[in-house]
PDB file of C-alpha atoms and ligand atoms in Angstrom:
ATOM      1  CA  UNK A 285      -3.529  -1.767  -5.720  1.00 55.00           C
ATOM      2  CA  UNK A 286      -1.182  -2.004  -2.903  1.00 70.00           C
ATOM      3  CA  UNK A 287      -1.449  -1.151   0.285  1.00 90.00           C
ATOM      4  CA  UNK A 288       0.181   2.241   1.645  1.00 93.00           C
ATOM      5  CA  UNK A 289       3.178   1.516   3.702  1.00 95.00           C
ATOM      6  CA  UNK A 290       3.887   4.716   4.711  1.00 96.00           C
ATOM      7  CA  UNK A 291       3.076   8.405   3.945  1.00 97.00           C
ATOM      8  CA  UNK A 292       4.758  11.892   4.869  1.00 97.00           C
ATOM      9  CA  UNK A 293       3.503  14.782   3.997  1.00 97.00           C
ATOM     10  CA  UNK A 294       5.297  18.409   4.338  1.00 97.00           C
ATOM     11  CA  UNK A 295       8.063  16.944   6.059  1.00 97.00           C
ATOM     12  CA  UNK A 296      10.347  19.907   7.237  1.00 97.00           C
ATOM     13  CA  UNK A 297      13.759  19.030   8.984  1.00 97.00           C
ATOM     14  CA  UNK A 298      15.337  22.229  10.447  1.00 97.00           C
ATOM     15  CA  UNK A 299      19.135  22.180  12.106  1.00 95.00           C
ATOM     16  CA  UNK A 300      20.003  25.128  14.609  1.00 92.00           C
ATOM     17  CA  UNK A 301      23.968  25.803  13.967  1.00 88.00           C
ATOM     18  CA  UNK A 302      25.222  28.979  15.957  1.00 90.00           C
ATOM     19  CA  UNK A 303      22.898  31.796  15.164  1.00 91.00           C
ATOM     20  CA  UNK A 304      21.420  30.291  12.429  1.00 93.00           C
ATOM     21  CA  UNK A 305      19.048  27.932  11.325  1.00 94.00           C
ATOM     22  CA  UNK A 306      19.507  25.496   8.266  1.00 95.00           C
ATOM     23  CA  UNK A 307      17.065  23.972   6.269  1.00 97.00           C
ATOM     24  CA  UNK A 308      17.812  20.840   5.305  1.00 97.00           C
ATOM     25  CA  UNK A 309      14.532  18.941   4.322  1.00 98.00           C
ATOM     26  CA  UNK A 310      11.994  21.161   2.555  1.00 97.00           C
ATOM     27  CA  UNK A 311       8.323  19.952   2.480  1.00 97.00           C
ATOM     28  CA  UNK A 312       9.031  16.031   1.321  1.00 97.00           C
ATOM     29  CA  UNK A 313       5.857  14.938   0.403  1.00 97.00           C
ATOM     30  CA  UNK A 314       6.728  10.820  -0.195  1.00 96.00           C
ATOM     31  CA  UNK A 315       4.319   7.838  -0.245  1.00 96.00           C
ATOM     32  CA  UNK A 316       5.538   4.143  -0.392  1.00 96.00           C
ATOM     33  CA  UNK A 317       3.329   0.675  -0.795  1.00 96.00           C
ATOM     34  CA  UNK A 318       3.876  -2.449   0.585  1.00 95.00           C
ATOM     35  CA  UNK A 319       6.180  -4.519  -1.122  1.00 96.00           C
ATOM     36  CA  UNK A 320       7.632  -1.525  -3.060  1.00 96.00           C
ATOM     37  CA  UNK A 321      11.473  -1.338  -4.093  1.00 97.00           C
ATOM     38  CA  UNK A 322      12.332   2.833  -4.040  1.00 97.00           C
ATOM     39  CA  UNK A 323      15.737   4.554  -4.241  1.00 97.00           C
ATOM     40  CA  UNK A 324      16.576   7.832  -3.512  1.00 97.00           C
ATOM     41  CA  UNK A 325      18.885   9.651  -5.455  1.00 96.00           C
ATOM     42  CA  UNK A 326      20.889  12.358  -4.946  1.00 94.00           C
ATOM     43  CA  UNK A 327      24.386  14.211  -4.754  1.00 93.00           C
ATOM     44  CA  UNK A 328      26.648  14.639  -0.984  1.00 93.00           C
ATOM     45  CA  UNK A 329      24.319  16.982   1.484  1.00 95.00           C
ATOM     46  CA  UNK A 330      21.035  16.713  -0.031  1.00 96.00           C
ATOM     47  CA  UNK A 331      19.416  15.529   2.826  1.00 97.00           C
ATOM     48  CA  UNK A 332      19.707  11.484   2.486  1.00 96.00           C
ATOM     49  CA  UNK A 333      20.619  10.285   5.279  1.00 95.00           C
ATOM     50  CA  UNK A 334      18.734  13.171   7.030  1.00 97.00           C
ATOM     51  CA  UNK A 335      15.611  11.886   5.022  1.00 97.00           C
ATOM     52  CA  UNK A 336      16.492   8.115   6.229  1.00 96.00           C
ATOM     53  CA  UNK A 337      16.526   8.780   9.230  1.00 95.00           C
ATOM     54  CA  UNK A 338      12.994  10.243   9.812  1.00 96.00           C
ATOM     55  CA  UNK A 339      11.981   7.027   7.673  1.00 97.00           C
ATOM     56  CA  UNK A 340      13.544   4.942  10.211  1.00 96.00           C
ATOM     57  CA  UNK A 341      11.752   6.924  13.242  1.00 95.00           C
ATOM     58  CA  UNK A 342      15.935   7.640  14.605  1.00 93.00           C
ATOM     59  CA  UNK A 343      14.757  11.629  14.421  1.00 92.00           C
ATOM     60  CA  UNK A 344      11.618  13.434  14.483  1.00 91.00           C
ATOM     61  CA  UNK A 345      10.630  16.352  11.357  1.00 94.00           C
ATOM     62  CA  UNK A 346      10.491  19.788  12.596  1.00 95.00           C
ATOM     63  CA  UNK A 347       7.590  19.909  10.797  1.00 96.00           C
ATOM     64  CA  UNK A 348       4.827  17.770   8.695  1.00 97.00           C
ATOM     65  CA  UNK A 349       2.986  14.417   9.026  1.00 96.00           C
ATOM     66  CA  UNK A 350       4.612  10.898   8.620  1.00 97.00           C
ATOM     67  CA  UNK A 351       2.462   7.921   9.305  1.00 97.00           C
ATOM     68  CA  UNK A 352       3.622   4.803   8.791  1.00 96.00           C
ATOM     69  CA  UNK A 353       1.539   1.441   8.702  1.00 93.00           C
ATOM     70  CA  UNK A 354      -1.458   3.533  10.302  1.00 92.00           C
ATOM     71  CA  UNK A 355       0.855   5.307  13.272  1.00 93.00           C
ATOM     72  CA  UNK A 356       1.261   8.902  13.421  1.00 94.00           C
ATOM     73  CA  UNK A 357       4.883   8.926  14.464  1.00 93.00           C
ATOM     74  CA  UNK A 358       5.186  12.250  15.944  1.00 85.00           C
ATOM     75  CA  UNK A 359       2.736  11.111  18.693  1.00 87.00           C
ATOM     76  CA  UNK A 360       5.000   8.145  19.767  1.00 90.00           C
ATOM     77  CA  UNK A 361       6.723   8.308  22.949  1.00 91.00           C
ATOM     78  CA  UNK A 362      10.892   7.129  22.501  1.00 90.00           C
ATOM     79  CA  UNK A 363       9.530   3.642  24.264  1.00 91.00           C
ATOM     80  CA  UNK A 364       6.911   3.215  21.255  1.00 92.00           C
ATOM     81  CA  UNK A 365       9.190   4.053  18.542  1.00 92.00           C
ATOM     82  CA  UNK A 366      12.530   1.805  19.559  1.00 90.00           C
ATOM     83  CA  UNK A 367       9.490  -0.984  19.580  1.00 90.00           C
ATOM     84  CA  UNK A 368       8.583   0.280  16.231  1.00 92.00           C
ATOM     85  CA  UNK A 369      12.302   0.266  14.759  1.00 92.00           C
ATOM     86  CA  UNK A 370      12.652  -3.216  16.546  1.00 89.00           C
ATOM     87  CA  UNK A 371       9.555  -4.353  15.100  1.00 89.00           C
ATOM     88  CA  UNK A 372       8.976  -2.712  11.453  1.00 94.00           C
ATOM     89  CA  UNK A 373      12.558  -1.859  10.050  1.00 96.00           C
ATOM     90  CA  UNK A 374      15.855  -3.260   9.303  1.00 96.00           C
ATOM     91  CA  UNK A 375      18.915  -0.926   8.749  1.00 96.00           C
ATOM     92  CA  UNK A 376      22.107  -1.500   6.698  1.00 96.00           C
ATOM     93  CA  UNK A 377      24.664   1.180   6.359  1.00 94.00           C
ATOM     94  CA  UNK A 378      27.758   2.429   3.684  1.00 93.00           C
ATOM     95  CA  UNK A 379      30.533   0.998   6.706  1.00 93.00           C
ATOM     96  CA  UNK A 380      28.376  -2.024   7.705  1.00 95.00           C
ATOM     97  CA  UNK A 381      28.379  -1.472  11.476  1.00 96.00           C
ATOM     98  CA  UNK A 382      29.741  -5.166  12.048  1.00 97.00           C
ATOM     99  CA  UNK A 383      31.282  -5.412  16.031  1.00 97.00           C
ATOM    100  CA  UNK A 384      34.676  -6.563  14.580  1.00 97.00           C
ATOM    101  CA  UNK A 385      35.060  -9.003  18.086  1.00 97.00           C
ATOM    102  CA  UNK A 386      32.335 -10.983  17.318  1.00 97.00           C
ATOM    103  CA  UNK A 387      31.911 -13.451  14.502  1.00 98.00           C
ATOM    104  CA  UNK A 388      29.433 -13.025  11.688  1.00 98.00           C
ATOM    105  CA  UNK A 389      26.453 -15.723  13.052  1.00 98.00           C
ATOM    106  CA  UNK A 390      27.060 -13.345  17.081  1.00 97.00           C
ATOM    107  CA  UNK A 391      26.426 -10.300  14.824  1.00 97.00           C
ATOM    108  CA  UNK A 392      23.207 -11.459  13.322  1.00 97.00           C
ATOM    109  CA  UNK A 393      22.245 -12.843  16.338  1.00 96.00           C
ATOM    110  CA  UNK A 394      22.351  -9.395  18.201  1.00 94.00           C
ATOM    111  CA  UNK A 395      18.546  -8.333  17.083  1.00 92.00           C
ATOM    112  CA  UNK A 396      17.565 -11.434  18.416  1.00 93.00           C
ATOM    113  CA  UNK A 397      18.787 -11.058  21.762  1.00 90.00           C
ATOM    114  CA  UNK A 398      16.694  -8.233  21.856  1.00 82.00           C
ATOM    115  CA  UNK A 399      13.598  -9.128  20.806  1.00 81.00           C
ATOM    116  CA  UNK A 400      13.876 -11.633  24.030  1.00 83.00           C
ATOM    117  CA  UNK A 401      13.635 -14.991  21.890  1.00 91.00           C
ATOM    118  CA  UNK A 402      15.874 -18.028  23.440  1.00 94.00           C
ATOM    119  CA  UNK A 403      19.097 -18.696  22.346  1.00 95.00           C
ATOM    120  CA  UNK A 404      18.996 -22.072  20.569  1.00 96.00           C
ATOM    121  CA  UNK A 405      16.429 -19.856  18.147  1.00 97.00           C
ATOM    122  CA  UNK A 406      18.230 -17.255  17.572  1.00 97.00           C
ATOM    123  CA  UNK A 407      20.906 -19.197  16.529  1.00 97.00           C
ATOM    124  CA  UNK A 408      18.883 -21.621  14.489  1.00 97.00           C
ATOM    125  CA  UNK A 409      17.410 -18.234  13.200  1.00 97.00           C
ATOM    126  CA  UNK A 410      21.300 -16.527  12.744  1.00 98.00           C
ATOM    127  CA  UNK A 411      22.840 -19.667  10.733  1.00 98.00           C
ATOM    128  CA  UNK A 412      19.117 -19.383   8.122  1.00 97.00           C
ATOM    129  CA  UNK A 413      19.679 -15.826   7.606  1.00 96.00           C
ATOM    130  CA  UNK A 414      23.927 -16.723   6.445  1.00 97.00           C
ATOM    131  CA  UNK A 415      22.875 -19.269   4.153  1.00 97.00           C
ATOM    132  CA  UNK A 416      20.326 -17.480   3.144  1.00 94.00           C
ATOM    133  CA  UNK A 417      22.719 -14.741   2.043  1.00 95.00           C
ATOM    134  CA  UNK A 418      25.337 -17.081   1.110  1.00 94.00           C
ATOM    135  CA  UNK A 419      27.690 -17.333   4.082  1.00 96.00           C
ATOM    136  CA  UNK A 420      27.077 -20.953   4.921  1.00 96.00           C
ATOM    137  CA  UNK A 421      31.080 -21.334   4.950  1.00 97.00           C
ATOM    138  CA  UNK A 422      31.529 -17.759   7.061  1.00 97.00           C
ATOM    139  CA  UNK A 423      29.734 -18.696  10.141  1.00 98.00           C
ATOM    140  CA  UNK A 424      32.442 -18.400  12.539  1.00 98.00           C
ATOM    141  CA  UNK A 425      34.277 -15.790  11.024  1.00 98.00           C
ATOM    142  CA  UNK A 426      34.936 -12.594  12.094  1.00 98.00           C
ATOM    143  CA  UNK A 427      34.226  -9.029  10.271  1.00 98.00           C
ATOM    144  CA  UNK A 428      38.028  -8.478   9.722  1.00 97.00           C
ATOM    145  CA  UNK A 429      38.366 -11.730   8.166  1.00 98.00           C
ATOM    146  CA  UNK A 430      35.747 -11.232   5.757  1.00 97.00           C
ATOM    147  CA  UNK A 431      35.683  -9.542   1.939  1.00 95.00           C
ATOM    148  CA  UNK A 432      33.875  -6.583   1.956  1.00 95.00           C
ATOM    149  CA  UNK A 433      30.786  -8.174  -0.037  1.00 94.00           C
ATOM    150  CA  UNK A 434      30.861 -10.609   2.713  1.00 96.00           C
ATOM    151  CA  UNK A 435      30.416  -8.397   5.478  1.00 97.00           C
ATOM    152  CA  UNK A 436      27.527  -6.743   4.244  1.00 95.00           C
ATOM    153  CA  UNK A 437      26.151  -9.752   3.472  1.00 96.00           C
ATOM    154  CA  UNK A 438      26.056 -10.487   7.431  1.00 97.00           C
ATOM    155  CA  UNK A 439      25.171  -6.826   7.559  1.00 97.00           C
ATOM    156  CA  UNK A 440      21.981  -7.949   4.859  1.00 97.00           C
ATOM    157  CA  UNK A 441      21.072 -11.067   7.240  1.00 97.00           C
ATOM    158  CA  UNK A 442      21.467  -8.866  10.450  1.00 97.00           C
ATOM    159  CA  UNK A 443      18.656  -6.397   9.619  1.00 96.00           C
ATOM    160  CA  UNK A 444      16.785  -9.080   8.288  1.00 97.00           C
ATOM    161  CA  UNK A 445      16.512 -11.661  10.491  1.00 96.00           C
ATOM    162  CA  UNK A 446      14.306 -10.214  12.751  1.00 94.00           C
ATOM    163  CA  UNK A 447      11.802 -10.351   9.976  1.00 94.00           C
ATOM    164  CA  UNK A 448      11.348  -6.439   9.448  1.00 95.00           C
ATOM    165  CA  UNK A 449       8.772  -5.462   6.635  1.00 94.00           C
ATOM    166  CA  UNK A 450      11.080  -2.478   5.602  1.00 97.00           C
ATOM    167  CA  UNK A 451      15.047  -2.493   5.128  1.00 98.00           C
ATOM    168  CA  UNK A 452      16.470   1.092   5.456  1.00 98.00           C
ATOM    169  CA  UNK A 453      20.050   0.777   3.305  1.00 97.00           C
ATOM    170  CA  UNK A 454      22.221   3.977   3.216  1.00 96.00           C
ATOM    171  CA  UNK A 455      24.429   3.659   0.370  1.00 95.00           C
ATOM    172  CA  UNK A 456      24.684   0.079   1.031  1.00 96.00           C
ATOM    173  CA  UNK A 457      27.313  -0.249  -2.197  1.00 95.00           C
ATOM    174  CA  UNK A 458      29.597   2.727  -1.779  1.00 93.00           C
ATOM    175  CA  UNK A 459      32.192   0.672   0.059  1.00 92.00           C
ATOM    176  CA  UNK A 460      32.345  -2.026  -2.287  1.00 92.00           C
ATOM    177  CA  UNK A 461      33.880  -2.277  -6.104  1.00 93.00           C
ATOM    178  CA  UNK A 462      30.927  -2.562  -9.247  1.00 92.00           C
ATOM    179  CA  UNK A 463      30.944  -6.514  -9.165  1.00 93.00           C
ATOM    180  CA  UNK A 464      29.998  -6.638  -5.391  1.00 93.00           C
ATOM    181  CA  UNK A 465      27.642  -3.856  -5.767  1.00 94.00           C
ATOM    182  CA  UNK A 466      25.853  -5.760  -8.184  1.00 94.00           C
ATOM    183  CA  UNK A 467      25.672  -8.802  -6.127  1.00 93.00           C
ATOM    184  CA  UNK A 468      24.349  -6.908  -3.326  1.00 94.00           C
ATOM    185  CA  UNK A 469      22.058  -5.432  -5.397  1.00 96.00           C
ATOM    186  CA  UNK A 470      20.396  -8.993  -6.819  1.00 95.00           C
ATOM    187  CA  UNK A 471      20.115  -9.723  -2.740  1.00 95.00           C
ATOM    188  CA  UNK A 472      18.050  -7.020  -2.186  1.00 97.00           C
ATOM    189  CA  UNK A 473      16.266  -7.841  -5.220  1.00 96.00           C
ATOM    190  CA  UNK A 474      15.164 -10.951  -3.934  1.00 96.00           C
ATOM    191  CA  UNK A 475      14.369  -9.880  -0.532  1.00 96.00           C
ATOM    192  CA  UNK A 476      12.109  -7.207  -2.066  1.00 97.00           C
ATOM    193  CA  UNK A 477       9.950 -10.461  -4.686  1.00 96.00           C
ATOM    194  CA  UNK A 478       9.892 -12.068  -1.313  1.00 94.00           C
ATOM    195  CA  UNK A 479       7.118  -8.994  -0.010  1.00 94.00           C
ATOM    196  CA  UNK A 480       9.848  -6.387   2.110  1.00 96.00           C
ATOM    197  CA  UNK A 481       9.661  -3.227   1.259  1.00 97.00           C
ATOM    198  CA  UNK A 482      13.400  -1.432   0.423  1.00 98.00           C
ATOM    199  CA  UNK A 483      14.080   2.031   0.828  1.00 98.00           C
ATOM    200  CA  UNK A 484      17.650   2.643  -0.380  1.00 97.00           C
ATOM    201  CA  UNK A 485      19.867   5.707  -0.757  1.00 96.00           C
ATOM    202  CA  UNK A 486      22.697   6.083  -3.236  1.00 94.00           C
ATOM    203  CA  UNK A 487      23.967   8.461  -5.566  1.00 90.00           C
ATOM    204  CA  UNK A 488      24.844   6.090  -8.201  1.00 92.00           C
ATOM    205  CA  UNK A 489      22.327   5.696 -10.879  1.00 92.00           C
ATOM    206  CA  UNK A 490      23.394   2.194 -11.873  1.00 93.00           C
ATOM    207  CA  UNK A 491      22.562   1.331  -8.342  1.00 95.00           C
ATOM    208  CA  UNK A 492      19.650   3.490  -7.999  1.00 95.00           C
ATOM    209  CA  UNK A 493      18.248   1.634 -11.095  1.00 94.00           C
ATOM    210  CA  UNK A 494      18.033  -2.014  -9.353  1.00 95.00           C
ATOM    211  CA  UNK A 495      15.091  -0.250  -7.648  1.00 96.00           C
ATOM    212  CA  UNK A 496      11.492  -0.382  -8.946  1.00 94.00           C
ATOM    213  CA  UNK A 497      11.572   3.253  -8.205  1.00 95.00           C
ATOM    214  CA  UNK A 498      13.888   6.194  -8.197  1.00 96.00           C
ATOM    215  CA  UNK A 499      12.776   9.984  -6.253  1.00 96.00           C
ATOM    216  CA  UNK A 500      15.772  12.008  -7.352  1.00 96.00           C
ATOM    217  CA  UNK A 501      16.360  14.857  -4.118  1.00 96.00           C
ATOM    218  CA  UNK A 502      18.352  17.772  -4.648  1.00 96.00           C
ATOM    219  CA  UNK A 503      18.952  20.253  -1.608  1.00 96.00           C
ATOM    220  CA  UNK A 504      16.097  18.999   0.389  1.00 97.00           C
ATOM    221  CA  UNK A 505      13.698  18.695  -1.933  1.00 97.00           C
ATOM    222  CA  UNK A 506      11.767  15.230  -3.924  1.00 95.00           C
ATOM    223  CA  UNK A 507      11.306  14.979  -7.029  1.00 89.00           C
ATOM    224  CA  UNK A 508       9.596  12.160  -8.344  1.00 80.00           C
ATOM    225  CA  UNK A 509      11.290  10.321 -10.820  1.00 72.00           C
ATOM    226  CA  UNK A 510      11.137   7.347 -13.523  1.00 70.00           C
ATOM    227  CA  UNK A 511       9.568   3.731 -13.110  1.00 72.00           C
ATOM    228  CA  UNK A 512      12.779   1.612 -13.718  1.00 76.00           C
ATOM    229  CA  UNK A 513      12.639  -1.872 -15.305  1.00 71.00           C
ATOM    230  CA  UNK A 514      13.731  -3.728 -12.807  1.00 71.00           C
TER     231      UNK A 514
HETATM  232  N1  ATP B 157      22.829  16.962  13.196  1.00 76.52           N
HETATM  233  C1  ATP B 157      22.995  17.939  12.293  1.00 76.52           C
HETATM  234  N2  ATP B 157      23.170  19.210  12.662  1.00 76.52           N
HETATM  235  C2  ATP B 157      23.337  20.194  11.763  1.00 76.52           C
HETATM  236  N3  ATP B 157      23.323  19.999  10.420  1.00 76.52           N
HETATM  237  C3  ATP B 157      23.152  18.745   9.989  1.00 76.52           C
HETATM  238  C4  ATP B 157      22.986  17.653  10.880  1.00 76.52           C
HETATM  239  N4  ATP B 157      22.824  16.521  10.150  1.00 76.52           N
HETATM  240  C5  ATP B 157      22.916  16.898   8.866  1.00 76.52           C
HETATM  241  N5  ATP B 157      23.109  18.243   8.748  1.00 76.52           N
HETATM  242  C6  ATP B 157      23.246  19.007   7.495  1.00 76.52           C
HETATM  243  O1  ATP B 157      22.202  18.630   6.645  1.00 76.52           O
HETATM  244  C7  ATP B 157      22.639  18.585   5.279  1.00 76.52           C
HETATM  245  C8  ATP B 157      22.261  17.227   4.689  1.00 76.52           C
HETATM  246  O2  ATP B 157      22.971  16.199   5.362  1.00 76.52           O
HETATM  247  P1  ATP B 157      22.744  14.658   5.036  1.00 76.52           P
HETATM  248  O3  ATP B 157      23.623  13.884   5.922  1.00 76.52           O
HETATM  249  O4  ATP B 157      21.299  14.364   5.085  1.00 76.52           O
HETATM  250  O5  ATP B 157      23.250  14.592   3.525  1.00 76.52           O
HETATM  251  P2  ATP B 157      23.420  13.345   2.542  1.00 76.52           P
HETATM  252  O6  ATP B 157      22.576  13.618   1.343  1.00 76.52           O
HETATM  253  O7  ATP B 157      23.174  12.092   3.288  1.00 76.52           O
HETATM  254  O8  ATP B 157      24.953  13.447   2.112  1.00 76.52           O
HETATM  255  P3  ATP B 157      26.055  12.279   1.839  1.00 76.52           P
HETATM  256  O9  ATP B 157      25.776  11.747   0.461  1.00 76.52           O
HETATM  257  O10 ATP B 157      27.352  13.029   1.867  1.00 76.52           O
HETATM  258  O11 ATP B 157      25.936  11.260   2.907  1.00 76.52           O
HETATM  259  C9  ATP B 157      24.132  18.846   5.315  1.00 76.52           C
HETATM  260  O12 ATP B 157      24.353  20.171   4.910  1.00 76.52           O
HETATM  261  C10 ATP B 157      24.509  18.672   6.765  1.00 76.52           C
HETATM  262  O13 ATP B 157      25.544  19.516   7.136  1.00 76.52           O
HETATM  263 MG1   MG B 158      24.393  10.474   3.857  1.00 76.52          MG
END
């Protein structure tokens, strides 16, 4: 058996618009193991990226329990959970997020600077993380001269190269055409055999089904769904 990774239970997300109050997330009870590949599936306004971003400790539930790796989030202070995102989780997004006036190894670099390490290691660290994802060539170039596939490629080696157990991706294909989904989607394949755990949204079921596992949500609500064979 694996170990848990993290768990929520009842998870309640509430938005106050005007007079009225929306429910957007309604009791998500979700559970995820170490080393596990999961997508989440679902149409425009379901609550994905709402759901994300709990995962990713960016926003707090209105309601429920969410521990992850043995911390009760909603007893964090902001100070504890930025250390926690720094720490624990990687992001990539649909747009990539690249700052177009840097090139792509200043980009992956950024998390680095952060973390407080010293700069010959980050960029020793930076350059690994390109060739790792196949950028050896693209060191020095910047976001706008890049193929879309490439930049999330730096976007790929930017969450990861602060060693994160879990990458957060937010429909990390829906800029790109089938052939560089694909791609992207044997990367994260190979990130997840190498032990990090992948939590991705899409609502494309021939992306969702590069996951080991696929929770279909419709209107704030899981449902658990098939084992894929990947
Ligand atoms: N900050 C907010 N304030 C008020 N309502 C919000 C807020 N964020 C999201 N919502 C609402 O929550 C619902 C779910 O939004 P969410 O962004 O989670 O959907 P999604 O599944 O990611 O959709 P998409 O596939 O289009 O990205 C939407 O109806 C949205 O209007
Ligand atoms: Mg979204």
């Amino acid at each position: 058996m694996n170990d848990e990774f993290f768990r929520m239970t009842g998870i309640v997300k509430r938005y106050h618009m005007g007079d009225e109050w929306q429910t957007v997330l309604r009791g998500i009870d979700l559970t995820v193991v170490e080393g596990d590949f999961l997508s989440v599936l679902g149409p425009s306004g379901s609550g994905k990226t709402t759901l994300m971003n709990i995962i990713g400790c960016l926003d707090t539930p209105s309601e429920g329990e969410y521990v992850l790796k043995g911390r009760v989030i909603s007893k964090q202070d902001a100070k504890q959970l930025a250390a926690i995102r720094n720490k624990e989780i990687g992001f990539v997004f649909q747009s990539f997020q690249l700052l177009p006036r840097m090139d792509a190894i200043r980009n992956v670099e950024l998390p680095l600077i952060y973390s407080g390490m010293g700069e010959k290691e980050r960029w020793r660290n930076a350059e690994e993380m390109l060739v790792r994802v196949g950028l050896q060539d693209k060191l020095h170039h910047h976001p706008n001269q890049l193929s879309g596939g490439q930049q999330q490629r730096v976007a790929i080696a930017r969450a990861m190269v602060t060693n994160p157990s879990i990458l957060l991706a937010d429909e990390p294909t829906g800029a790109l055409d089938q052939t560089t989904g694909k791609q992207v989607m044997e990367l994260f394949g190979e990130i997840n055999s190498e032990g990090h755990t992948i939590i991705m949204i899409t609502h494309d079921l021939s992306i969702a089904q590069h996951a080991r596992r696929i929770v279909h949500i419709l209107d704030g609500e899981l449902m658990e769904g098939e084992e894929t064979h990947a």
